[in-house]
PDB file of C-alpha atoms and ligand atoms in Angstrom:
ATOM      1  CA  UNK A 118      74.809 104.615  74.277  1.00 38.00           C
ATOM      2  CA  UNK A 119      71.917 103.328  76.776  1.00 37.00           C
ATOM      3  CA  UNK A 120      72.711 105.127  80.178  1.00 42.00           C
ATOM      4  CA  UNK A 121      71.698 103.065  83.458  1.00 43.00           C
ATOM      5  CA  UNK A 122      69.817 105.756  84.896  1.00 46.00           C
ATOM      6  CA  UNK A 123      67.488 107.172  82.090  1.00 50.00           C
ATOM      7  CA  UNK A 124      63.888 106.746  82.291  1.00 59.00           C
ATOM      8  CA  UNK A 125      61.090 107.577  84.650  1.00 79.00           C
ATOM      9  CA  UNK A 126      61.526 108.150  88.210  1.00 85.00           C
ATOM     10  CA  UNK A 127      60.269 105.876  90.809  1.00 91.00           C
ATOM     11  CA  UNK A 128      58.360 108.512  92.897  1.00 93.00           C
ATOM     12  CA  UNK A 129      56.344 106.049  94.997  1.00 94.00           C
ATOM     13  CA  UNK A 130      59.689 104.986  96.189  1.00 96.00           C
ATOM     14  CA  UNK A 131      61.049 108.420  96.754  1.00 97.00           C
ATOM     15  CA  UNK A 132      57.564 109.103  98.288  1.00 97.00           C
ATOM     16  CA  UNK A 133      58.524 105.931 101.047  1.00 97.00           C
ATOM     17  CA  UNK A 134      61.723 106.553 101.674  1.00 98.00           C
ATOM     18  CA  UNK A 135      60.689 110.454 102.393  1.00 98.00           C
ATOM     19  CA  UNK A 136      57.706 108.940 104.605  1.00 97.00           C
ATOM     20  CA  UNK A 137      60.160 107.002 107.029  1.00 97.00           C
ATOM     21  CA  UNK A 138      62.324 110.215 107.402  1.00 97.00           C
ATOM     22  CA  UNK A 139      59.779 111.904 108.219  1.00 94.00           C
ATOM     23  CA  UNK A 140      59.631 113.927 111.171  1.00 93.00           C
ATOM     24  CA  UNK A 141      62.628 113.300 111.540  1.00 93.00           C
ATOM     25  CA  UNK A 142      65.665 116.240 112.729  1.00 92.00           C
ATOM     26  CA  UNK A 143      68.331 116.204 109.699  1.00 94.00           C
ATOM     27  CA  UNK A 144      66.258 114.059 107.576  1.00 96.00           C
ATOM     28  CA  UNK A 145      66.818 115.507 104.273  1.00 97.00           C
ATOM     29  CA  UNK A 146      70.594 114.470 103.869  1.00 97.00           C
ATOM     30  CA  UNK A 147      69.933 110.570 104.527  1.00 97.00           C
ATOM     31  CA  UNK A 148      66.870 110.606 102.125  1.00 98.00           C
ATOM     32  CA  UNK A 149      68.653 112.221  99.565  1.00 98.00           C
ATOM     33  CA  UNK A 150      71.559 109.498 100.219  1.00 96.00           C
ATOM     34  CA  UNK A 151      68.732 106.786 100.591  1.00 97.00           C
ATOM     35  CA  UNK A 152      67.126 108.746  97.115  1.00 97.00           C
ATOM     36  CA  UNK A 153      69.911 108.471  94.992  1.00 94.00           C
ATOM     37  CA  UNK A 154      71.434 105.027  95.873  1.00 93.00           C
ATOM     38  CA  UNK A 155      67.346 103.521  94.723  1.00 94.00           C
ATOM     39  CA  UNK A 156      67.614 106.604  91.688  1.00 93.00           C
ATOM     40  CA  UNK A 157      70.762 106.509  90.773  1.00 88.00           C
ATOM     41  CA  UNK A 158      71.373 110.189  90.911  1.00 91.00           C
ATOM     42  CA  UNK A 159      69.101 113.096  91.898  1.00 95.00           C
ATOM     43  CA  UNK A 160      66.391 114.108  89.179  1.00 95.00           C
ATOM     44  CA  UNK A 161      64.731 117.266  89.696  1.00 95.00           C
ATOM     45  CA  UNK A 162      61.143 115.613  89.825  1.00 96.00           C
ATOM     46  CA  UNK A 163      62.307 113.722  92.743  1.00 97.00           C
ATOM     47  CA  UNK A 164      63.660 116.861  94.306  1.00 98.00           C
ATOM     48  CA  UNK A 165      60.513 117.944  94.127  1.00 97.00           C
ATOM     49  CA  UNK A 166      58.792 115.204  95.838  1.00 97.00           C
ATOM     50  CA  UNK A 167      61.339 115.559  98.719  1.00 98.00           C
ATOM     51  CA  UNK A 168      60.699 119.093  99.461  1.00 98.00           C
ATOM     52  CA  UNK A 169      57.027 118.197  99.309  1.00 97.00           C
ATOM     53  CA  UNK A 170      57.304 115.552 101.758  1.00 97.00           C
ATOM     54  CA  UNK A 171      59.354 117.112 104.372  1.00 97.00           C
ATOM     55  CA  UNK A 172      57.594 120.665 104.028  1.00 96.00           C
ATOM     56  CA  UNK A 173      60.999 122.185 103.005  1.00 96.00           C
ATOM     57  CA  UNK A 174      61.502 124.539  99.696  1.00 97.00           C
ATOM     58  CA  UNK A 175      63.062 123.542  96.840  1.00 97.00           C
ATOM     59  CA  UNK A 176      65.562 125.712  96.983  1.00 97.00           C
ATOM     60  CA  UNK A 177      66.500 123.973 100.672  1.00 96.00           C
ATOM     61  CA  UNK A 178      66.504 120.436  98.963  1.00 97.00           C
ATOM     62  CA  UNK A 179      68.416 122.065  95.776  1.00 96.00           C
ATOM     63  CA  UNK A 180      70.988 123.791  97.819  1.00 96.00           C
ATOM     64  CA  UNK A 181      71.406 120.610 100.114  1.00 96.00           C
ATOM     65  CA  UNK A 182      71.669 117.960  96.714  1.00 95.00           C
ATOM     66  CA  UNK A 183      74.421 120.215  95.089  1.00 91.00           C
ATOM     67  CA  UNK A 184      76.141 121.483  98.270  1.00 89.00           C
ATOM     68  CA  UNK A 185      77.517 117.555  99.018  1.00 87.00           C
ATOM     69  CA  UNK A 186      80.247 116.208  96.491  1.00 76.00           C
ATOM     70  CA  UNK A 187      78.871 112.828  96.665  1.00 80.00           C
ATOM     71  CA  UNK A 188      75.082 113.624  95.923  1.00 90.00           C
ATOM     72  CA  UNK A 189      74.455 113.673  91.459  1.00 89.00           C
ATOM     73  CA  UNK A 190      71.831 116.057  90.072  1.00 91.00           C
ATOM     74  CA  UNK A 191      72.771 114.721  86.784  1.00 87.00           C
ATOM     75  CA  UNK A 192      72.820 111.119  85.571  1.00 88.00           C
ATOM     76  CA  UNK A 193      76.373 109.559  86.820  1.00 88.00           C
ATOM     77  CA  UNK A 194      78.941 107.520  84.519  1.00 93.00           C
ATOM     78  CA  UNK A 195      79.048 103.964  83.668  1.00 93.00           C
ATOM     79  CA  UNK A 196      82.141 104.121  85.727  1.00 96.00           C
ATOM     80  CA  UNK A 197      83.077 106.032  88.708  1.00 94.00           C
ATOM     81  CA  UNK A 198      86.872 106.741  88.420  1.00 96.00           C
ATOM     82  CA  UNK A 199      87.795 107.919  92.420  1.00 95.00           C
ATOM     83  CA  UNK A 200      90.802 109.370  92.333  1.00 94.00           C
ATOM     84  CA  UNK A 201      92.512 109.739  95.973  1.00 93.00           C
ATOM     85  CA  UNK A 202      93.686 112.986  96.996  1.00 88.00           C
ATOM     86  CA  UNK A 203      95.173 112.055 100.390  1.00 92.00           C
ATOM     87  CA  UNK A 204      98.660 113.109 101.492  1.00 92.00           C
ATOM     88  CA  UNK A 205     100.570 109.028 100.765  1.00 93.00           C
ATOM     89  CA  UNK A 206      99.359 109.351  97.202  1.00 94.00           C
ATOM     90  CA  UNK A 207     100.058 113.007  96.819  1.00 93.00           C
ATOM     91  CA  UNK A 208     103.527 112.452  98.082  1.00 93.00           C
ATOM     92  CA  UNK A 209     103.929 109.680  95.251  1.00 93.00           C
ATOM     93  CA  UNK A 210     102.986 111.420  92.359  1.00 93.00           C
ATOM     94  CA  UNK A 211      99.288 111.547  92.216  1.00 94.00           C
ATOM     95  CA  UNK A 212      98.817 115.208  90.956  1.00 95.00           C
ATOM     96  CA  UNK A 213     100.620 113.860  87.715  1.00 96.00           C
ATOM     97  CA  UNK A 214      97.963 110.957  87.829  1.00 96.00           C
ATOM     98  CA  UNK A 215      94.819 113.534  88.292  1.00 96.00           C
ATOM     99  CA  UNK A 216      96.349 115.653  85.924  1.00 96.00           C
ATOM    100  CA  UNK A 217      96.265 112.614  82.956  1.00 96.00           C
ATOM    101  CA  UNK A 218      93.278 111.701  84.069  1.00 96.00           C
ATOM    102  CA  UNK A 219      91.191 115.485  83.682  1.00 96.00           C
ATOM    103  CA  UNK A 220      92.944 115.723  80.940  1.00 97.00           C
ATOM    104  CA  UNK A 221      91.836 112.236  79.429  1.00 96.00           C
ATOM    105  CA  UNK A 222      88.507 112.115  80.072  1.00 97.00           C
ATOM    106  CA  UNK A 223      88.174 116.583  79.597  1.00 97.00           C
ATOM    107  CA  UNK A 224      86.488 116.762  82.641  1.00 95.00           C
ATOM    108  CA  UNK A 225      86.256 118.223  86.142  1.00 92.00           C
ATOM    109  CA  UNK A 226      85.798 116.314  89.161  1.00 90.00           C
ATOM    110  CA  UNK A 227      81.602 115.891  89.819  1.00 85.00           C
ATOM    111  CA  UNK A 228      81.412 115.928  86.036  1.00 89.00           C
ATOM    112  CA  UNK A 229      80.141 112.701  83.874  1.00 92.00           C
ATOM    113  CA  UNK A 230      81.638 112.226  80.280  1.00 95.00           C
ATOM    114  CA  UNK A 231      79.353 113.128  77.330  1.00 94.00           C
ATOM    115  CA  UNK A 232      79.005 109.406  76.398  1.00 94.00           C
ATOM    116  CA  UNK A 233      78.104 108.634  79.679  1.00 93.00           C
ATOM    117  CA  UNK A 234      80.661 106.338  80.814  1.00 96.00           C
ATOM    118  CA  UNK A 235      82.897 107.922  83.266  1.00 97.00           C
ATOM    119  CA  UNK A 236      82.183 110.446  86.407  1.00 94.00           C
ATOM    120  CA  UNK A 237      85.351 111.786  87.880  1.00 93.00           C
ATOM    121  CA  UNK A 238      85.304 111.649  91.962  1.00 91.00           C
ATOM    122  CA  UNK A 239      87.795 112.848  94.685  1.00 90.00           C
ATOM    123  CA  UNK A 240      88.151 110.325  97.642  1.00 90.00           C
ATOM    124  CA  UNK A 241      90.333 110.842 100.437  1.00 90.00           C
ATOM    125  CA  UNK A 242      92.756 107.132 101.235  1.00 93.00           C
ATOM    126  CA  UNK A 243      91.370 104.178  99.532  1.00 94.00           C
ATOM    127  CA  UNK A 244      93.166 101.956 101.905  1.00 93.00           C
ATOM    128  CA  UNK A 245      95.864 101.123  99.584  1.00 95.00           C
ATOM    129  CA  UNK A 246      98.472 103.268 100.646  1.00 95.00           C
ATOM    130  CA  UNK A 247     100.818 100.730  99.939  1.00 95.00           C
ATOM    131  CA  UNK A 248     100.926 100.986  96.053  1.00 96.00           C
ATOM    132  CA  UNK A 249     100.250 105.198  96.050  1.00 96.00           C
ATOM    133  CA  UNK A 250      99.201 106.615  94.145  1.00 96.00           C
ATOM    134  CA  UNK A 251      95.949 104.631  93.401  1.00 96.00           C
ATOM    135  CA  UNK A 252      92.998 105.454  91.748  1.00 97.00           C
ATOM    136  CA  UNK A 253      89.368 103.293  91.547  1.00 97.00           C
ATOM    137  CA  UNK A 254      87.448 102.671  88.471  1.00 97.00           C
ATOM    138  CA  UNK A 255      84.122 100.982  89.336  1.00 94.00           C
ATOM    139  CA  UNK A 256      84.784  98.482  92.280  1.00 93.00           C
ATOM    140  CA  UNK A 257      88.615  97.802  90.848  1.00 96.00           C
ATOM    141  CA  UNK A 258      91.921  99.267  92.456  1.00 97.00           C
ATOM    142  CA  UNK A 259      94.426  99.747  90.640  1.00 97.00           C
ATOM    143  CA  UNK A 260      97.640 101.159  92.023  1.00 97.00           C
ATOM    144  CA  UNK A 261     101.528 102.109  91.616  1.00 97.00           C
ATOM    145  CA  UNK A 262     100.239 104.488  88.778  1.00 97.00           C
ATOM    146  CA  UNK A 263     101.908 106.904  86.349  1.00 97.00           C
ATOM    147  CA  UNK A 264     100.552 109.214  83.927  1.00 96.00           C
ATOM    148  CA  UNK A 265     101.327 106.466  81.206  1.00 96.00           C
ATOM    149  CA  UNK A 266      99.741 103.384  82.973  1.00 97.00           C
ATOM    150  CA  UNK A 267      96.463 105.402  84.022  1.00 97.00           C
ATOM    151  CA  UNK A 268      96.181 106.259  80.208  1.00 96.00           C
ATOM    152  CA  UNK A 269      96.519 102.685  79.646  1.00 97.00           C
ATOM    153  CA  UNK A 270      93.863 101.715  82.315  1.00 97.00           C
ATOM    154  CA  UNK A 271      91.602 103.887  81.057  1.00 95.00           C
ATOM    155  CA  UNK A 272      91.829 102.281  77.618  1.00 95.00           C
ATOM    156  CA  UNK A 273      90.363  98.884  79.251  1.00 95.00           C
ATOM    157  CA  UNK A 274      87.193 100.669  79.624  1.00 95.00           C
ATOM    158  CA  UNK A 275      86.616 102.578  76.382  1.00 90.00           C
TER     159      UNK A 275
HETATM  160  S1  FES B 525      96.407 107.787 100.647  1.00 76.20           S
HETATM  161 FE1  FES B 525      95.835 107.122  98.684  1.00 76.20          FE
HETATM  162  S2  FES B 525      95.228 105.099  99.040  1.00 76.20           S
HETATM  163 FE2  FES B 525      95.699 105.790 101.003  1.00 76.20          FE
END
């Protein structure tokens, strides 16, 4: 299937977002943040570019991009499915819920499905403590789950 992010990088954008960073002290987290929300997820060419622009070695920029849980060096998911991790959930039976879930989708946590249509996150509280244990999929909540209902969930989105 298509994937959003394929295709070739935007490096005059990468190149201005580097440029307003510039200078700078702790600038390479934010534009890799700032680099991936206008990417998508972090391609090595625009790696490159980074290091380039703020006179740091790749290996800085590398080490930096797959250091952070939240920063992609590979294409992410259709779907993010965030899975909270926080004590209310746990306490509810969430490890049974992450359990179904890496076991559905046969895949770790910062990994993307081979068809390209989930990416498996840890969050801490999603603010929905209320119906723990919850888990996102996209920008939807869904909460109150059990191994059998985030099976069914999941099935919404295949
Ligand atoms: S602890 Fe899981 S939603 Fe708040």
């Amino acid at each position: 299937m298509a994937r959003e992010h394929e295709g070739a990088v935007d490096l005059g954008r990468v190149d201005e977002i580097v440029a307003r960073h510039k200078g700078r002290e702790g600038a390479l987290l934010p534009v890799l943040r700032e680099v991936q929300d206008a990417v998508g997820y972090l391609p090595q060419e625009a790696l490159e570019r980074v290091a380039l622009g703020l006179g740091l070695s790749l290996s800085q920029v590398y080490g930096v991009a797959t250091f952070y849980s939240l920063l992609y060096t590979k294409p992410k998911g259709k779907y993010t499915v965030r899975v909270c991790e926080s004590a209310p959930c746990h306490v509810q039976g969430a490890q049974e819920v992450i359990d179904t879930l890496v076991r559905e989708l046969g895949i770790s946590f910062g990994e993307t499905t081979p068809d390209g249509l989930f990416t498996l996150e840890k969050v801490s509280c999603l603010g929905v403590c209320g119906v723990a244990p919850a888990v996102m999929i996209g920008d939807r909540v869904y909460g109150n789950l059990t191994p059998e209902t985030v099976v069914a969930v999941l099935q919404e989105y295949r």
